[in-house]
Short mmCIF file of C-alpha atoms and ligand atoms in Angstrom, two decimals:
data_model
loop_
_atom_site.label_atom_id
_atom_site.label_comp_id
_atom_site.label_asym_id
_atom_site.label_seq_id
_atom_site.Cartn_x
_atom_site.Cartn_y
_atom_site.Cartn_z
CA MET A 1 0.00 0.00 0.00
CA ILE A 2 2.77 2.39 0.98
CA LEU A 3 4.59 1.43 -2.20
CA ASN A 4 1.52 2.20 -4.31
CA LYS A 5 1.23 5.62 -2.73
CA LYS A 6 4.91 6.25 -3.51
CA ILE A 7 4.41 5.27 -7.14
CA LEU A 8 1.36 7.55 -7.38
CA ALA A 9 3.29 10.42 -5.85
CA ALA A 10 6.18 9.86 -8.27
CA ALA A 11 3.82 9.74 -11.25
CA PHE A 12 2.11 12.93 -10.06
CA ALA A 13 5.46 14.65 -9.67
CA LEU A 14 6.38 13.65 -13.24
CA ILE A 15 3.10 15.10 -14.57
CA LEU A 16 3.74 18.34 -12.72
CA ALA A 17 7.31 18.51 -13.96
CA GLY A 18 6.29 18.00 -17.59
CA PRO A 19 8.62 16.72 -20.32
CA ALA A 20 11.45 19.16 -19.68
CA GLY A 21 12.39 18.09 -16.15
CA ALA A 22 12.06 19.68 -12.75
CA ALA A 23 14.25 22.68 -13.50
CA GLY A 24 12.61 23.15 -16.91
CA ARG A 25 15.83 22.31 -18.72
CA PRO A 26 15.82 19.56 -21.38
CA ARG A 27 17.56 16.46 -20.06
CA VAL A 28 20.04 15.39 -22.71
CA VAL A 29 22.07 12.18 -22.77
CA ALA A 30 25.07 12.11 -25.12
CA THR A 31 26.51 8.65 -25.74
CA PHE A 32 30.17 9.75 -25.64
CA SER A 33 32.48 12.64 -24.85
CA LEU A 34 32.68 14.30 -28.28
CA LEU A 35 28.90 14.48 -28.61
CA GLY A 36 28.76 15.80 -25.05
CA ASP A 37 31.19 18.57 -26.03
CA TRP A 38 28.97 19.61 -28.96
CA VAL A 39 25.77 19.50 -26.87
CA ARG A 40 27.50 21.72 -24.30
CA ALA A 41 28.61 24.11 -27.05
CA VAL A 42 25.03 24.51 -28.32
CA GLY A 43 23.05 24.02 -25.11
CA GLY A 44 25.27 25.81 -22.60
CA SER A 45 23.66 25.97 -19.17
CA ASP A 46 20.17 25.70 -20.70
CA VAL A 47 20.45 21.88 -20.85
CA ASP A 48 20.95 19.21 -18.22
CA LEU A 49 23.65 17.07 -19.84
CA ASN A 50 24.68 13.51 -19.01
CA VAL A 51 27.54 11.86 -20.95
CA LEU A 52 27.69 8.04 -20.89
CA VAL A 53 31.21 7.23 -22.18
CA GLY A 54 33.51 9.87 -20.72
CA PRO A 55 37.01 11.14 -21.64
CA GLY A 56 39.38 8.33 -22.64
CA GLY A 57 36.54 5.79 -22.87
CA ASP A 58 36.13 3.45 -25.86
CA SER A 59 32.53 3.53 -27.13
CA HIS A 60 33.07 0.44 -29.30
CA THR A 61 33.70 -1.81 -26.31
CA TYR A 62 31.88 0.10 -23.54
CA GLU A 63 29.83 -1.81 -20.99
CA PRO A 64 26.91 0.29 -19.74
CA SER A 65 26.23 0.62 -16.01
CA PRO A 66 22.82 0.67 -14.26
CA SER A 67 23.14 4.44 -13.83
CA ASP A 68 23.35 4.79 -17.64
CA GLY A 69 19.97 3.03 -17.88
CA ARG A 70 18.52 5.43 -15.31
CA ALA A 71 19.88 8.44 -17.20
CA LEU A 72 18.25 7.19 -20.39
CA ALA A 73 14.96 6.50 -18.61
CA GLU A 74 14.80 10.15 -17.51
CA ALA A 75 16.14 11.75 -20.70
CA ASP A 76 14.16 13.96 -23.08
CA ILE A 77 16.77 13.71 -25.85
CA VAL A 78 19.43 11.09 -26.56
CA VAL A 79 22.21 12.12 -28.93
CA GLU A 80 24.17 9.34 -30.63
CA ILE A 81 26.40 8.60 -33.62
CA GLY A 82 24.60 5.40 -34.68
CA LEU A 83 26.09 3.30 -37.55
CA GLY A 84 27.17 0.67 -35.02
CA PHE A 85 29.52 3.03 -33.15
CA GLU A 86 27.64 2.42 -29.87
CA PRO A 87 26.74 -1.27 -30.30
CA TRP A 88 25.30 -1.43 -26.76
CA MET A 89 22.95 1.51 -27.24
CA ASP A 90 19.73 0.08 -28.72
CA ARG A 91 19.51 -2.68 -26.11
CA LEU A 92 20.19 -0.21 -23.30
CA MET A 93 17.53 2.16 -24.65
CA ILE A 94 14.91 -0.60 -24.70
CA ALA A 95 15.92 -1.92 -21.26
CA SER A 96 15.67 1.59 -19.79
CA GLY A 97 12.05 1.93 -20.89
CA GLY A 98 12.87 5.55 -21.74
CA ARG A 99 10.90 7.56 -24.28
CA ALA A 100 13.57 10.08 -25.19
CA ARG A 101 13.78 11.42 -28.70
CA GLN A 102 16.77 9.64 -30.30
CA VAL A 103 18.89 11.99 -32.40
CA ARG A 104 21.36 10.19 -34.70
CA VAL A 105 23.62 13.02 -35.79
CA THR A 106 24.98 11.05 -38.77
CA GLU A 107 21.61 10.95 -40.54
CA GLY A 108 21.94 12.67 -43.91
CA MET A 109 25.74 12.97 -43.69
CA PRO A 110 27.94 11.93 -46.63
CA LEU A 111 29.19 8.56 -45.39
CA ARG A 112 31.99 6.18 -46.38
CA ASP A 113 32.21 2.45 -45.85
CA ALA A 114 34.99 0.71 -43.92
CA GLU A 115 37.03 0.38 -47.16
CA GLY A 116 36.76 4.10 -47.83
CA ARG A 117 34.16 3.99 -50.62
CA ARG A 118 31.74 6.91 -50.61
CA LEU A 119 28.15 5.78 -50.07
CA ALA A 120 25.35 7.32 -52.11
CA GLY A 121 22.41 8.02 -49.82
CA ALA A 122 21.51 6.06 -46.70
CA PRO A 123 23.60 2.92 -46.14
CA GLY A 124 21.92 -0.35 -47.13
CA ARG A 125 21.65 -3.37 -44.86
CA GLY A 126 24.87 -5.22 -44.18
CA VAL A 127 27.07 -2.32 -45.33
CA ASN A 128 29.94 -1.80 -42.89
CA VAL A 129 29.77 1.99 -42.51
CA ASP A 130 32.69 3.93 -41.05
CA PRO A 131 31.16 5.76 -38.06
CA HIS A 132 34.15 8.09 -37.31
CA VAL A 133 32.52 11.08 -39.03
CA TRP A 134 34.00 13.71 -36.68
CA GLY A 135 37.38 13.50 -38.46
CA ASP A 136 35.83 15.96 -40.94
CA PRO A 137 34.76 19.25 -39.27
CA THR A 138 32.08 19.78 -41.93
CA ASN A 139 30.39 16.63 -40.59
CA THR A 140 30.67 18.07 -37.09
CA ALA A 141 28.96 21.24 -38.33
CA SER A 142 26.08 19.11 -39.56
CA ALA A 143 25.92 17.21 -36.23
CA VAL A 144 25.76 20.56 -34.44
CA GLU A 145 22.82 21.55 -36.63
CA ALA A 146 21.00 18.31 -35.72
CA ILE A 147 21.63 19.01 -32.03
CA ARG A 148 20.39 22.60 -32.38
CA ALA A 149 17.19 21.48 -34.11
CA ALA A 150 16.48 18.86 -31.40
CA LEU A 151 17.09 21.35 -28.56
CA CYS A 152 14.88 23.98 -30.21
CA ALA A 153 12.07 21.42 -30.62
CA ALA A 154 12.34 20.33 -26.97
CA ASP A 155 12.75 23.81 -25.52
CA PRO A 156 11.46 26.51 -27.92
CA SER A 157 11.80 29.23 -25.28
CA HIS A 158 15.61 29.11 -25.71
CA SER A 159 15.63 28.75 -29.51
CA GLU A 160 17.49 31.99 -30.03
CA ASP A 161 20.24 31.02 -27.58
CA TYR A 162 20.66 27.59 -29.18
CA GLY A 163 20.77 29.18 -32.63
CA ARG A 164 23.31 31.80 -31.61
CA ARG A 165 25.62 29.28 -29.93
CA ALA A 166 25.36 26.81 -32.83
CA ARG A 167 26.32 29.53 -35.34
CA ALA A 168 29.27 30.62 -33.20
CA TYR A 169 30.51 27.04 -32.90
CA GLN A 170 30.09 26.43 -36.62
CA ALA A 171 32.24 29.49 -37.29
CA GLU A 172 34.90 27.95 -35.03
CA LEU A 173 34.63 24.69 -36.99
CA ALA A 174 35.20 26.54 -40.26
CA SER A 175 38.34 28.20 -38.89
CA LEU A 176 39.50 24.86 -37.44
CA ASP A 177 39.17 23.30 -40.89
CA GLY A 178 41.33 26.02 -42.45
CA TRP A 179 43.84 25.79 -39.60
CA ILE A 180 44.29 22.03 -40.06
CA ARG A 181 44.69 22.43 -43.82
CA ASP A 182 47.47 25.00 -43.24
CA ARG A 183 49.12 22.91 -40.54
CA VAL A 184 49.42 19.76 -42.69
CA ALA A 185 50.25 21.62 -45.93
CA SER A 186 53.97 21.03 -45.39
CA VAL A 187 53.67 17.21 -45.41
CA PRO A 188 54.95 15.94 -48.80
CA ALA A 189 52.48 13.92 -50.91
CA ASP A 190 54.43 10.65 -50.64
CA ARG A 191 54.47 10.87 -46.82
CA ARG A 192 50.73 11.46 -46.43
CA VAL A 193 50.20 7.89 -45.27
CA LEU A 194 48.68 6.84 -41.96
CA VAL A 195 48.97 3.61 -40.01
CA THR A 196 46.66 3.74 -37.01
CA THR A 197 45.59 1.38 -34.24
CA HIS A 198 42.02 1.12 -35.54
CA ASP A 199 40.19 2.60 -38.52
CA THR A 200 39.38 5.92 -36.92
CA LEU A 201 40.92 8.47 -39.32
CA GLY A 202 39.18 7.70 -42.63
CA TYR A 203 37.10 10.89 -42.80
CA TRP A 204 40.06 12.95 -41.57
CA ALA A 205 42.29 11.46 -44.27
CA ASP A 206 39.67 12.06 -47.00
CA ARG A 207 39.26 15.67 -45.93
CA TYR A 208 42.96 16.58 -45.75
CA GLY A 209 44.42 14.51 -48.57
CA PHE A 210 45.95 11.61 -46.64
CA ARG A 211 45.56 7.83 -46.97
CA VAL A 212 45.04 5.28 -44.20
CA VAL A 213 47.17 2.44 -45.57
CA ASP A 214 46.95 0.03 -42.64
CA THR A 215 45.32 -0.42 -39.25
CA VAL A 216 46.65 -2.73 -36.56
CA PHE A 217 43.12 -3.73 -35.54
CA SER A 218 40.89 -3.94 -38.58
CA THR A 219 37.35 -2.68 -39.19
CA ALA A 220 34.76 -1.39 -36.74
CA GLY A 221 33.03 -4.78 -36.51
CA ALA A 222 36.00 -6.61 -35.02
CA GLU A 223 37.97 -3.95 -33.21
CA SER A 224 38.47 -5.99 -30.09
CA ALA A 225 39.77 -9.05 -31.98
CA ASP A 226 43.51 -9.46 -31.61
CA PRO A 227 45.52 -9.81 -34.81
CA SER A 228 47.63 -12.97 -35.15
CA ALA A 229 51.44 -12.96 -35.05
CA SER A 230 51.62 -13.60 -38.79
CA GLN A 231 49.22 -10.72 -39.51
CA LEU A 232 51.42 -8.42 -37.40
CA ALA A 233 54.55 -9.59 -39.21
CA ARG A 234 52.88 -8.89 -42.59
CA LEU A 235 51.86 -5.47 -41.33
CA SER A 236 55.38 -4.47 -40.27
CA ASP A 237 56.77 -5.75 -43.61
CA ASP A 238 54.18 -3.62 -45.38
CA ILE A 239 55.08 -0.52 -43.34
CA ARG A 240 58.76 -0.97 -44.26
CA ALA A 241 58.00 -1.68 -47.93
CA ARG A 242 55.80 1.41 -48.30
CA GLY A 243 58.25 3.66 -46.46
CA VAL A 244 55.60 4.71 -43.92
CA PRO A 245 57.38 7.19 -41.60
CA ALA A 246 55.49 6.55 -38.33
CA VAL A 247 52.79 4.53 -36.59
CA PHE A 248 50.02 6.39 -34.74
CA ILE A 249 48.59 5.23 -31.42
CA GLU A 250 45.37 6.43 -29.78
CA ASN A 251 44.04 7.56 -26.43
CA VAL A 252 41.25 4.94 -26.43
CA THR A 253 43.28 1.80 -27.13
CA ASN A 254 46.19 -0.04 -25.57
CA PRO A 255 49.31 1.00 -27.55
CA ALA A 256 51.34 -2.17 -26.86
CA VAL A 257 50.58 -4.03 -30.10
CA SER A 258 51.04 -0.92 -32.28
CA ARG A 259 54.36 -0.16 -30.56
CA ALA A 260 55.55 -3.71 -31.25
CA VAL A 261 54.58 -3.39 -34.91
CA ALA A 262 56.40 -0.06 -35.22
CA LYS A 263 59.49 -1.50 -33.57
CA ALA A 264 59.49 -4.54 -35.89
CA ALA A 265 59.13 -2.20 -38.88
CA GLY A 266 61.94 0.04 -37.59
CA VAL A 267 59.78 3.20 -37.52
CA ARG A 268 58.80 5.46 -34.66
CA THR A 269 55.54 5.66 -32.74
CA ALA A 270 54.02 9.15 -32.65
CA PRO A 271 52.57 10.53 -29.38
CA PRO A 272 49.00 9.27 -28.87
CA LEU A 273 46.25 10.96 -30.88
CA PHE A 274 42.86 11.74 -29.38
CA THR A 275 40.63 9.67 -31.64
CA ASP A 276 37.30 8.28 -30.37
CA ALA A 277 37.16 10.26 -27.11
CA LEU A 278 38.24 13.54 -25.56
CA GLY A 279 41.17 13.59 -23.17
CA PRO A 280 40.95 14.40 -19.46
CA LYS A 281 40.70 17.97 -18.15
CA GLY A 282 43.94 19.87 -18.64
CA SER A 283 45.09 17.64 -21.53
CA PRO A 284 45.45 18.95 -25.10
CA GLY A 285 42.33 16.91 -25.97
CA GLU A 286 39.97 18.49 -23.46
CA THR A 287 37.58 19.71 -26.18
CA TYR A 288 36.90 18.66 -29.77
CA LEU A 289 38.45 21.87 -31.16
CA GLU A 290 41.62 21.38 -29.11
CA MET A 291 41.87 17.67 -29.87
CA MET A 292 41.60 18.27 -33.62
CA ARG A 293 44.35 20.91 -33.54
CA TYR A 294 46.57 18.70 -31.42
CA ASN A 295 46.07 15.68 -33.71
CA ALA A 296 46.93 17.70 -36.82
CA GLN A 297 50.09 18.92 -35.11
CA VAL A 298 51.16 15.43 -34.08
CA ILE A 299 50.49 14.04 -37.56
CA ALA A 300 52.24 16.90 -39.38
CA GLU A 301 55.23 16.63 -37.05
CA ALA A 302 55.56 12.83 -37.34
CA LEU A 303 55.30 12.75 -41.15
CA LYS A 304 57.21 15.91 -42.17
ZN1 LIG B 401 36.58 3.83 -33.43
#
């Protein structure tokens, strides 16, 4: 009986609070740190933001906690990449019983598959789409627009603020794009080759005229599968044969295997790039804008 009264009181409180939460702010869940950064840039203090996979976390292999389910159950808006980047997300959403509006920021973006082929229109079933769209700041600008539209729909009273912040951030993205282009301009054409831990830099490479020639762990579908000793030996032979200057490691993955490959190939390992997650506070990857500048610097320096 007491329990029933509690449930009734909770339901009544929810009705009173309405869809935008007790403080009137839209409750937004972002699946990982980069999306959280963009939601913060557009929403400022007008949104109540909860980020599931934080700085340094690997969204591909993340294991959700019970508190993630609770956050989803209470959310008004869930912002995600989709395309298999958060493979745990759909099940968690259903289990949470939440009714949040799901915003997949990659909808309508120009996408590439895992082999780097441009896809025309929405990806068909069974196509292995490369989800790492944020390597290209023009994709980020389109994600920011999707976030702005969702916030405006949920909270029209702050539409002007969301619009103003989105435009300001998009201007920063445009100058970031130019800055990266200038920064990597000095890398000669025959050294514009990338070997990374996993296939995270495809969109970046397409945008700035580089090629990802090898990854230590292949394709988004099997990123946690360890390569065999003979695969690693072939990889280091290939690096030597192609004259690849350096191997790049990442903040979200263990660098041990990539370091071993680089050593076997006789090339150096560049300082870790911020790839699928922001870095901790105080690091050069604290925000998306900083992480992108830092990565371009590391790449330009390692390949010059
Ligand atoms: Zn990834």
